[in-house]
CSV table of C-alpha atoms and ligand atoms in Angstrom, one decimal:
chain,number,residue,atom,x,y,z
A,1,MET,CA,-27.4,-19.2,-50.4
A,2,LYS,CA,-24.0,-19.3,-48.6
A,3,PHE,CA,-24.5,-19.5,-44.9
A,4,TRP,CA,-22.3,-16.5,-44.1
A,5,ARG,CA,-24.5,-14.4,-46.3
A,6,LYS,CA,-27.6,-15.1,-44.2
A,7,GLU,CA,-28.3,-11.7,-42.7
A,8,LYS,CA,-29.4,-13.0,-39.4
A,9,SER,CA,-26.4,-15.3,-38.8
A,10,LEU,CA,-23.7,-14.4,-36.3
A,11,ILE,CA,-20.9,-14.8,-38.8
A,12,TYR,CA,-22.7,-12.2,-41.1
A,13,ALA,CA,-23.1,-9.8,-38.1
A,14,LEU,CA,-19.4,-10.0,-37.2
A,15,HIS,CA,-18.2,-9.4,-40.8
A,16,PRO,CA,-18.7,-6.0,-42.4
A,17,ALA,CA,-19.8,-5.8,-46.0
A,18,LYS,CA,-16.4,-4.5,-47.0
A,19,ILE,CA,-13.2,-3.6,-45.1
A,20,PRO,CA,-10.2,-1.6,-46.1
A,21,ALA,CA,-7.6,-3.9,-47.6
A,22,SER,CA,-4.7,-2.1,-45.7
A,23,GLY,CA,-6.1,-3.2,-42.3
A,24,ALA,CA,-6.6,-6.8,-43.5
A,25,ARG,CA,-3.1,-7.3,-44.7
A,26,LEU,CA,-1.4,-10.4,-43.3
A,27,SER,CA,1.8,-8.4,-42.6
A,28,TYR,CA,-0.2,-6.0,-40.4
A,29,THR,CA,-2.3,-8.4,-38.2
A,30,PHE,CA,-0.7,-11.8,-39.0
A,31,GLY,CA,-4.2,-13.0,-38.6
A,32,LEU,CA,-3.5,-13.5,-34.9
A,33,GLY,CA,-6.9,-12.5,-33.6
A,34,GLY,CA,-8.6,-14.8,-36.1
A,35,ILE,CA,-6.2,-17.7,-35.2
A,36,ALA,CA,-7.1,-17.1,-31.5
A,37,VAL,CA,-10.8,-17.3,-32.4
A,38,PHE,CA,-10.3,-20.5,-34.3
A,39,ALA,CA,-8.1,-22.1,-31.6
A,40,THR,CA,-10.9,-21.4,-29.1
A,41,LEU,CA,-13.4,-23.1,-31.3
A,42,VAL,CA,-11.2,-26.2,-31.7
A,43,THR,CA,-10.7,-26.3,-27.9
A,44,LEU,CA,-14.4,-25.9,-27.2
A,45,LEU,CA,-15.5,-28.7,-29.6
A,46,THR,CA,-12.8,-31.2,-28.4
A,47,GLY,CA,-13.6,-30.2,-24.8
A,48,LEU,CA,-17.2,-31.0,-25.4
A,49,ALA,CA,-16.2,-34.5,-26.6
A,50,LEU,CA,-14.0,-35.0,-23.5
A,51,THR,CA,-16.9,-34.3,-21.1
A,52,PHE,CA,-18.6,-37.5,-22.3
A,53,TYR,CA,-15.9,-39.6,-20.6
A,54,TYR,CA,-14.3,-37.4,-18.0
A,55,VAL,CA,-15.4,-38.0,-14.3
A,56,PRO,CA,-14.7,-35.1,-11.9
A,57,THR,CA,-14.1,-37.0,-8.7
A,58,PRO,CA,-10.7,-37.6,-7.0
A,59,ASP,CA,-11.1,-41.4,-7.2
A,60,ALA,CA,-12.1,-41.6,-10.9
A,61,ALA,CA,-10.6,-38.4,-12.6
A,62,HIS,CA,-7.2,-39.7,-13.4
A,63,ALA,CA,-8.5,-43.2,-14.5
A,64,SER,CA,-11.0,-41.5,-16.8
A,65,VAL,CA,-8.3,-39.5,-18.5
A,66,VAL,CA,-6.2,-42.7,-18.9
A,67,PHE,CA,-9.3,-44.4,-20.3
A,68,ILE,CA,-9.8,-41.6,-22.9
A,69,ASN,CA,-6.2,-41.9,-23.8
A,70,ASP,CA,-5.9,-45.6,-24.1
A,71,VAL,CA,-9.3,-47.1,-24.8
A,72,VAL,CA,-11.7,-44.5,-26.4
A,73,THR,CA,-11.6,-44.5,-30.2
A,74,PHE,CA,-9.6,-41.4,-31.3
A,75,GLY,CA,-9.6,-40.5,-27.6
A,76,ALA,CA,-5.8,-39.7,-27.5
A,77,VAL,CA,-6.0,-37.5,-30.6
A,78,ILE,CA,-9.1,-35.6,-29.3
A,79,ARG,CA,-7.3,-35.1,-26.0
A,80,ALA,CA,-4.1,-33.9,-27.8
A,81,LEU,CA,-6.2,-31.6,-30.0
A,82,HIS,CA,-7.8,-30.1,-26.9
A,83,TYR,CA,-4.4,-29.6,-25.3
A,84,TRP,CA,-2.6,-28.2,-28.4
A,85,GLY,CA,-5.7,-26.0,-29.2
A,86,ALA,CA,-5.5,-24.5,-25.7
A,87,GLN,CA,-1.7,-23.9,-26.0
A,88,LEU,CA,-2.3,-22.3,-29.4
A,89,MET,CA,-4.9,-20.0,-27.8
A,90,VAL,CA,-2.3,-18.8,-25.3
A,91,ILE,CA,0.4,-18.2,-27.9
A,92,ALA,CA,-1.9,-16.5,-30.5
A,93,VAL,CA,-3.6,-14.3,-27.8
A,94,THR,CA,-0.2,-13.2,-26.4
A,95,LEU,CA,1.3,-12.5,-29.9
A,96,HIS,CA,-2.0,-10.7,-30.8
A,97,LEU,CA,-1.5,-8.4,-27.7
A,98,ALA,CA,2.1,-7.7,-28.9
A,99,ARG,CA,1.0,-6.9,-32.4
A,100,ILE,CA,-1.6,-4.4,-31.0
A,101,VAL,CA,1.1,-2.7,-28.9
A,102,PHE,CA,3.7,-2.6,-31.7
A,103,THR,CA,1.2,-1.2,-34.2
A,104,GLY,CA,-0.6,1.1,-31.7
A,105,GLY,CA,-3.9,-0.7,-32.2
A,106,TYR,CA,-4.9,0.2,-28.6
A,107,ARG,CA,-5.3,4.0,-29.2
A,108,PRO,CA,-8.6,5.9,-28.9
A,109,PRO,CA,-11.4,4.9,-29.5
A,110,ARG,CA,-10.1,1.3,-28.9
A,111,GLU,CA,-9.1,1.6,-25.2
A,112,LEU,CA,-12.2,-0.3,-24.0
A,113,ASN,CA,-11.5,-3.1,-26.4
A,114,TRP,CA,-7.9,-3.2,-25.2
A,115,LEU,CA,-9.2,-3.8,-21.7
A,116,ILE,CA,-11.7,-6.4,-22.8
A,117,GLY,CA,-8.9,-8.1,-24.7
A,118,LEU,CA,-6.8,-8.1,-21.5
A,119,GLY,CA,-9.7,-9.7,-19.6
A,120,LEU,CA,-9.7,-12.4,-22.3
A,121,LEU,CA,-6.0,-13.0,-21.9
A,122,VAL,CA,-6.6,-13.6,-18.1
A,123,VAL,CA,-9.6,-15.9,-18.9
A,124,THR,CA,-7.4,-17.8,-21.4
A,125,LEU,CA,-4.7,-18.4,-18.8
A,126,ILE,CA,-7.1,-19.4,-16.0
A,127,TRP,CA,-9.0,-21.7,-18.5
A,128,ASN,CA,-5.6,-23.3,-19.3
A,129,PHE,CA,-4.7,-23.8,-15.6
A,130,THR,CA,-8.1,-25.2,-14.6
A,131,GLY,CA,-7.9,-27.7,-17.4
A,132,PHE,CA,-4.4,-28.8,-16.4
A,133,VAL,CA,-5.7,-29.5,-12.9
A,134,LEU,CA,-8.4,-31.9,-14.2
A,135,ARG,CA,-5.8,-34.5,-15.1
A,136,TRP,CA,-5.5,-35.1,-11.4
A,137,ASP,CA,-2.0,-36.6,-11.8
A,138,ASP,CA,0.9,-35.8,-9.5
A,139,GLY,CA,1.9,-32.6,-11.2
A,140,ALA,CA,-1.6,-31.2,-11.4
A,141,TYR,CA,-2.3,-32.0,-7.8
A,142,TRP,CA,0.7,-30.2,-6.4
A,143,ALA,CA,0.4,-27.3,-8.8
A,144,LEU,CA,-3.1,-26.9,-7.5
A,145,LEU,CA,-2.0,-27.1,-3.9
A,146,VAL,CA,0.8,-24.5,-4.4
A,147,GLY,CA,-1.4,-22.3,-6.6
A,148,THR,CA,-4.4,-22.2,-4.2
A,149,ASN,CA,-2.2,-21.7,-1.1
A,150,LEU,CA,-1.1,-18.4,-2.6
A,151,PHE,CA,-4.5,-17.0,-1.9
A,152,ARG,CA,-4.1,-17.8,1.8
A,153,GLU,CA,-1.2,-15.2,1.8
A,154,ILE,CA,-3.6,-12.4,1.0
A,155,PRO,CA,-4.1,-10.3,4.2
A,156,VAL,CA,-7.6,-10.2,5.8
A,157,TRP,CA,-9.5,-11.9,3.0
A,158,GLY,CA,-7.0,-14.7,2.2
A,159,GLU,CA,-8.7,-17.5,4.1
A,160,THR,CA,-12.2,-16.6,2.8
A,161,LEU,CA,-11.0,-16.4,-0.8
A,162,TYR,CA,-9.3,-19.8,-0.4
A,163,ARG,CA,-12.4,-21.4,0.9
A,164,ALA,CA,-14.5,-19.9,-1.9
A,165,LEU,CA,-11.9,-21.3,-4.4
A,166,VAL,CA,-11.5,-24.8,-3.1
A,167,GLY,CA,-14.8,-25.3,-1.3
A,168,ASP,CA,-13.2,-26.8,1.8
A,169,THR,CA,-10.3,-26.4,4.3
A,170,GLN,CA,-8.0,-28.3,2.0
A,171,ILE,CA,-7.7,-29.6,-1.6
A,172,GLY,CA,-10.0,-32.6,-2.3
A,173,ALA,CA,-13.3,-33.6,-4.0
A,174,ALA,CA,-14.9,-30.1,-3.6
A,175,ALA,CA,-11.9,-28.4,-5.2
A,176,LEU,CA,-11.9,-30.8,-8.2
A,177,LEU,CA,-15.6,-30.2,-8.7
A,178,ARG,CA,-15.3,-26.4,-8.5
A,179,PHE,CA,-12.3,-26.3,-10.9
A,180,TYR,CA,-14.3,-28.6,-13.3
A,181,GLY,CA,-17.3,-26.3,-13.0
A,182,TRP,CA,-15.2,-23.2,-13.8
A,183,HIS,CA,-13.4,-25.0,-16.6
A,184,ILE,CA,-16.3,-26.3,-18.5
A,185,PHE,CA,-19.0,-23.8,-17.6
A,186,GLY,CA,-18.0,-20.6,-15.8
A,187,LEU,CA,-14.9,-19.7,-17.9
A,188,THR,CA,-16.5,-21.0,-21.1
A,189,LEU,CA,-19.5,-18.6,-20.6
A,190,ILE,CA,-17.3,-15.6,-19.9
A,191,GLY,CA,-14.8,-16.5,-22.6
A,192,VAL,CA,-17.3,-17.1,-25.4
A,193,PHE,CA,-19.4,-14.0,-24.6
A,194,GLY,CA,-16.2,-12.0,-24.1
A,195,ILE,CA,-14.9,-12.9,-27.6
A,196,ILE,CA,-18.3,-12.1,-29.2
A,197,TYR,CA,-18.3,-8.7,-27.4
A,198,HIS,CA,-14.7,-8.1,-28.4
A,199,LEU,CA,-15.5,-8.7,-32.1
A,200,TRP,CA,-18.7,-6.6,-32.0
A,201,ARG,CA,-16.7,-3.8,-30.3
A,202,LEU,CA,-14.1,-4.0,-33.1
A,203,ARG,CA,-16.8,-3.1,-35.6
A,204,LYS,CA,-18.2,-0.4,-33.3
A,205,ASP,CA,-14.7,1.2,-33.1
A,206,GLY,CA,-14.5,1.4,-36.9
A,207,GLY,CA,-12.8,-1.9,-37.7
A,208,ILE,CA,-9.2,-2.8,-37.4
A,209,SER,CA,-7.0,0.3,-37.1
A,210,ARG,CA,-5.1,0.7,-40.4
A,211,PRO,CA,-2.0,2.2,-41.9
A,212,VAL,CA,-2.6,5.7,-43.3
A,213,LEU,CA,-2.6,5.7,-47.0
A,214,LYS,CA,0.1,7.6,-48.9
A,215,GLU,CA,-1.2,10.5,-51.0
A,216,SER,CA,-0.6,8.5,-54.2
A,217,GLU,CA,-2.6,5.5,-53.0
A,218,THR,CA,-6.3,5.1,-53.4
A,219,ARG,CA,-8.3,3.2,-50.8
A,220,VAL,CA,-8.9,-0.4,-51.7
A,221,PHE,CA,-11.5,-2.5,-50.0
A,222,ILE,CA,-12.1,-6.3,-49.8
A,223,SER,CA,-15.6,-7.8,-49.7
A,224,ARG,CA,-17.2,-9.9,-47.0
A,225,ASP,CA,-16.8,-12.9,-49.3
A,226,GLU,CA,-13.1,-12.3,-49.8
A,227,LEU,CA,-12.6,-11.8,-46.0
A,228,PHE,CA,-14.5,-15.0,-45.3
A,229,SER,CA,-12.6,-17.0,-47.9
A,230,ARG,CA,-9.2,-15.8,-46.4
A,231,GLU,CA,-10.4,-16.8,-42.9
A,232,PHE,CA,-11.5,-20.2,-44.3
A,233,ILE,CA,-8.0,-20.8,-45.8
A,234,ALA,CA,-6.2,-19.7,-42.6
A,235,ALA,CA,-8.6,-22.0,-40.5
A,236,ALA,CA,-7.9,-25.0,-42.7
A,237,LEU,CA,-4.1,-24.5,-42.5
A,238,VAL,CA,-4.2,-24.1,-38.7
A,239,ALA,CA,-6.6,-27.2,-38.4
A,240,ALA,CA,-4.2,-29.3,-40.5
A,241,ALA,CA,-1.2,-28.2,-38.3
A,242,LEU,CA,-3.1,-29.0,-35.1
A,243,VAL,CA,-4.2,-32.4,-36.3
A,244,LEU,CA,-0.6,-33.2,-37.4
A,245,LEU,CA,0.8,-32.1,-34.1
A,246,SER,CA,-1.8,-34.1,-32.2
A,247,VAL,CA,-0.9,-37.3,-34.0
A,248,ILE,CA,2.9,-36.9,-33.7
A,249,ALA,CA,2.9,-35.4,-30.2
A,250,PRO,CA,0.3,-37.1,-27.9
A,251,ILE,CA,-0.1,-35.7,-24.4
A,252,PRO,CA,1.4,-37.7,-21.5
A,253,ILE,CA,-0.2,-38.1,-18.1
A,254,GLY,CA,1.7,-38.7,-14.9
A,255,PRO,CA,1.0,-41.1,-12.1
A,256,ALA,CA,-2.4,-40.5,-10.2
A,257,ALA,CA,-2.3,-37.8,-7.6
A,258,ASN,CA,-1.4,-39.2,-4.2
A,259,PRO,CA,-1.8,-36.6,-1.4
A,260,ASP,CA,-0.1,-38.9,1.2
A,261,ALA,CA,3.1,-39.3,-0.9
A,262,GLY,CA,4.7,-36.0,0.0
A,263,VAL,CA,5.6,-33.2,-2.3
A,264,ALA,CA,6.3,-34.4,-5.8
A,265,ALA,CA,9.0,-32.7,-7.9
A,266,VAL,CA,6.4,-30.5,-9.5
A,267,ARG,CA,6.7,-28.2,-12.5
A,268,ALA,CA,4.1,-25.6,-13.0
A,269,PRO,CA,2.4,-25.5,-16.4
A,270,TRP,CA,4.7,-23.6,-18.8
A,271,ILE,CA,2.5,-20.5,-18.7
A,272,PHE,CA,3.3,-20.0,-15.0
A,273,LEU,CA,6.9,-21.1,-14.9
A,274,TRP,CA,8.0,-17.5,-14.2
A,275,VAL,CA,5.8,-17.4,-11.1
A,276,GLN,CA,7.3,-20.7,-9.9
A,277,ASP,CA,10.8,-19.2,-10.4
A,278,LEU,CA,9.9,-16.1,-8.4
A,279,LEU,CA,8.5,-18.2,-5.6
A,280,ARG,CA,12.0,-19.5,-5.0
A,281,VAL,CA,13.4,-16.0,-4.5
A,282,ILE,CA,10.7,-13.7,-3.0
A,283,PRO,CA,7.8,-14.3,-0.5
A,284,PRO,CA,4.7,-16.1,-1.9
A,285,LEU,CA,2.4,-13.1,-1.6
A,286,TRP,CA,4.8,-11.0,-3.8
A,287,ALA,CA,5.6,-13.8,-6.2
A,288,GLY,CA,2.2,-15.3,-6.7
A,289,ILE,CA,-0.2,-12.4,-6.2
A,290,VAL,CA,1.5,-9.0,-6.3
A,291,ALA,CA,3.9,-9.6,-9.3
A,292,PRO,CA,1.1,-10.9,-11.7
A,293,LEU,CA,-1.1,-8.0,-10.6
A,294,VAL,CA,1.7,-5.5,-11.3
A,295,VAL,CA,2.1,-6.9,-14.8
A,296,LEU,CA,-1.6,-6.8,-15.4
A,297,VAL,CA,-2.0,-3.2,-14.2
A,298,ALA,CA,1.1,-2.1,-16.3
A,299,LEU,CA,-0.5,-3.6,-19.4
A,300,ALA,CA,-4.0,-2.1,-18.6
A,301,LEU,CA,-2.4,1.3,-18.5
A,302,ILE,CA,-0.9,1.1,-22.0
A,303,PRO,CA,-3.7,3.0,-23.8
A,304,PHE,CA,-3.5,5.7,-21.2
A,305,ILE,CA,0.3,6.1,-21.4
A,306,ASP,CA,0.0,6.9,-25.1
A,307,ARG,CA,-3.1,9.0,-25.8
A,308,ARG,CA,-2.3,10.0,-29.4
A,309,GLY,CA,-5.8,9.6,-30.9
A,310,GLY,CA,-7.3,9.2,-34.3
A,311,ASN,CA,-6.1,6.8,-36.9
A,312,GLY,CA,-2.6,8.3,-36.6
A,313,ARG,CA,0.2,6.3,-38.1
A,314,ALA,CA,-1.0,2.8,-37.6
A,315,VAL,CA,2.4,1.2,-38.6
A,316,TRP,CA,4.7,-1.2,-37.0
A,317,PHE,CA,7.2,0.2,-34.4
A,318,ALA,CA,6.3,3.9,-34.8
A,319,ARG,CA,9.0,5.9,-33.0
A,320,GLU,CA,6.6,8.3,-31.3
A,321,ARG,CA,4.9,5.4,-29.5
A,322,TRP,CA,8.1,4.1,-28.0
A,323,LYS,CA,6.8,4.1,-24.3
A,324,PRO,CA,4.3,1.2,-24.6
A,325,GLN,CA,6.7,-0.7,-26.8
A,326,VAL,CA,9.6,-0.5,-24.4
A,327,LEU,CA,7.2,-1.4,-21.5
A,328,LEU,CA,6.0,-4.5,-23.3
A,329,ALA,CA,9.5,-5.5,-24.4
A,330,VAL,CA,10.8,-5.2,-20.8
A,331,ILE,CA,7.9,-7.3,-19.4
A,332,ALA,CA,8.4,-9.9,-22.1
A,333,VAL,CA,12.2,-10.2,-21.5
A,334,VAL,CA,11.8,-10.5,-17.8
A,335,LEU,CA,9.0,-13.1,-17.9
A,336,ILE,CA,10.8,-15.2,-20.6
A,337,ALA,CA,14.1,-15.0,-18.7
A,338,LEU,CA,12.5,-16.2,-15.4
A,339,SER,CA,10.6,-19.0,-17.2
A,340,VAL,CA,13.8,-20.2,-19.0
A,341,ARG,CA,15.7,-20.1,-15.7
A,342,GLU,CA,13.0,-22.3,-14.0
A,343,ALA,CA,12.8,-24.7,-17.0
A,344,LEU,CA,16.6,-25.2,-16.8
A,345,ARG,CA,16.6,-26.0,-13.1
L,401,LIG,C1,-9.4,-14.9,-26.8
L,401,LIG,C2,-8.7,-13.8,-27.0
L,401,LIG,C3,-8.8,-12.8,-28.1
L,401,LIG,C4,-9.5,-13.0,-29.3
L,401,LIG,C5,-10.2,-14.2,-29.8
L,401,LIG,C6,-9.3,-11.7,-30.1
L,401,LIG,C7,-9.8,-11.5,-31.4
L,401,LIG,C8,-9.5,-10.4,-32.1
L,401,LIG,C9,-9.7,-10.2,-33.6
L,401,LIG,C10,-10.3,-11.3,-34.5
L,401,LIG,C11,-9.4,-8.9,-33.9
L,401,LIG,C12,-9.3,-8.3,-35.3
L,401,LIG,C13,-8.1,-8.9,-36.1
L,401,LIG,C14,-6.8,-8.7,-35.5
L,401,LIG,O1,-6.4,-7.7,-35.0
L,401,LIG,O2,-6.0,-9.7,-35.6
L,401,LIG,C15,-9.0,-8.2,-32.7
L,401,LIG,C16,-8.6,-6.9,-32.6
L,401,LIG,C17,-8.2,-6.3,-31.4
L,401,LIG,N1,-7.9,-6.9,-30.2
L,401,LIG,FE1,-8.2,-8.9,-29.8
L,401,LIG,N2,-8.6,-10.9,-29.3
L,401,LIG,C18,-8.3,-11.5,-28.1
L,401,LIG,C19,-7.5,-10.9,-27.1
L,401,LIG,C20,-7.0,-9.6,-27.1
L,401,LIG,C21,-6.1,-9.1,-26.1
L,401,LIG,C22,-5.3,-10.0,-25.1
L,401,LIG,C23,-5.9,-7.8,-26.4
L,401,LIG,C24,-5.1,-6.8,-25.7
L,401,LIG,C25,-4.9,-6.7,-24.4
L,401,LIG,C26,-6.8,-7.5,-27.5
L,401,LIG,C27,-7.0,-6.2,-28.0
L,401,LIG,C28,-7.5,-6.0,-29.3
L,401,LIG,C29,-7.6,-4.6,-29.9
L,401,LIG,C30,-7.3,-3.3,-29.2
L,401,LIG,C31,-8.1,-4.8,-31.2
L,401,LIG,C32,-8.3,-3.8,-32.3
L,401,LIG,C33,-6.9,-3.7,-33.0
L,401,LIG,C34,-6.8,-2.7,-34.1
L,401,LIG,O3,-7.8,-2.0,-34.4
L,401,LIG,O4,-5.7,-2.6,-34.7
L,401,LIG,N3,-7.4,-8.6,-27.9
L,401,LIG,N4,-9.1,-9.1,-31.6
């Protein structure tokens, strides 16, 4: 028996016996949620392999990454796969969010799943940043220093939060160990259970929202087997692209972190370039804490700005849902413009 037909398997539980073909159309979802799931799996598996060699102490961390890169068999490819898998996660999740907004997939009864998804986006970004820090090279060290110092700017609770985050009065062994713990255990636990809950919720909410059929059309369904084979083909294509990318574009590592050497010319990881740009023009509390929170709250409000319920017209760019679409477009343009400005400096 095929394993996805086993009634007690998780894959079986997450796939309905049949789903409406209109909701499963590639031109409707672009398979982005599925790609995000697959990229997460690749990142988890390659991350597991990396833990066999990575050493989370300031003296040994950088050397252990260099060892993985230069000595361990297939080490450079596994490391690159982990990196590219993680970047694909960020890209797929962000585009998935955009697809939900532009097709109105957030509407009742899907508000809760929208908020869970938003939580997953935050987890994906922090997961990415904590992994970047583990390299313990120049760039990672100073990005960590700048990033964690932002918490000190928070009135009243700032210093306590900082201490909870880095485990000391300054960045050092305790901070590296904590970021390692969050990266491989805490965030993994939240991320994996979050994704399973998100997919279970999707079924509870009646499956993917779908375009309303025209009167002349009859409802067509695809079976669990058909859905699974489509997912399998998509996963194989994404896997091939990731392997190719990892072979032709290995991931560099800078010189080992040296806290005594003074501030290096740091560049934040690409996902936070817009924050780095803002830090040059407005006070740290506003750039590093308030601005990201404002973006997050604005996104969280989307299902409540547009309360048109039911299955409505689940189509791309419906005019009556212009408010969330304009909001997302404005946020995207501003964040991309700030990031490009910082990248060009
Ligand atoms: C690790 C992150 C995520 C994973 C693995 C994931 C996975 C998925 C999958 C597989 C689907 C069904 C297929 C599809 O729509 O492409 C889906 C639907 C959905 N997701 Fe996500 N998602 C993630 C993040 C997000 C984010 C960031 C949001 C929004 C803030 C979100 C909101 C939703 C909603 C509302 C649906 C139902 C859409 C509809 O019915 O049209 N998800 N997700």
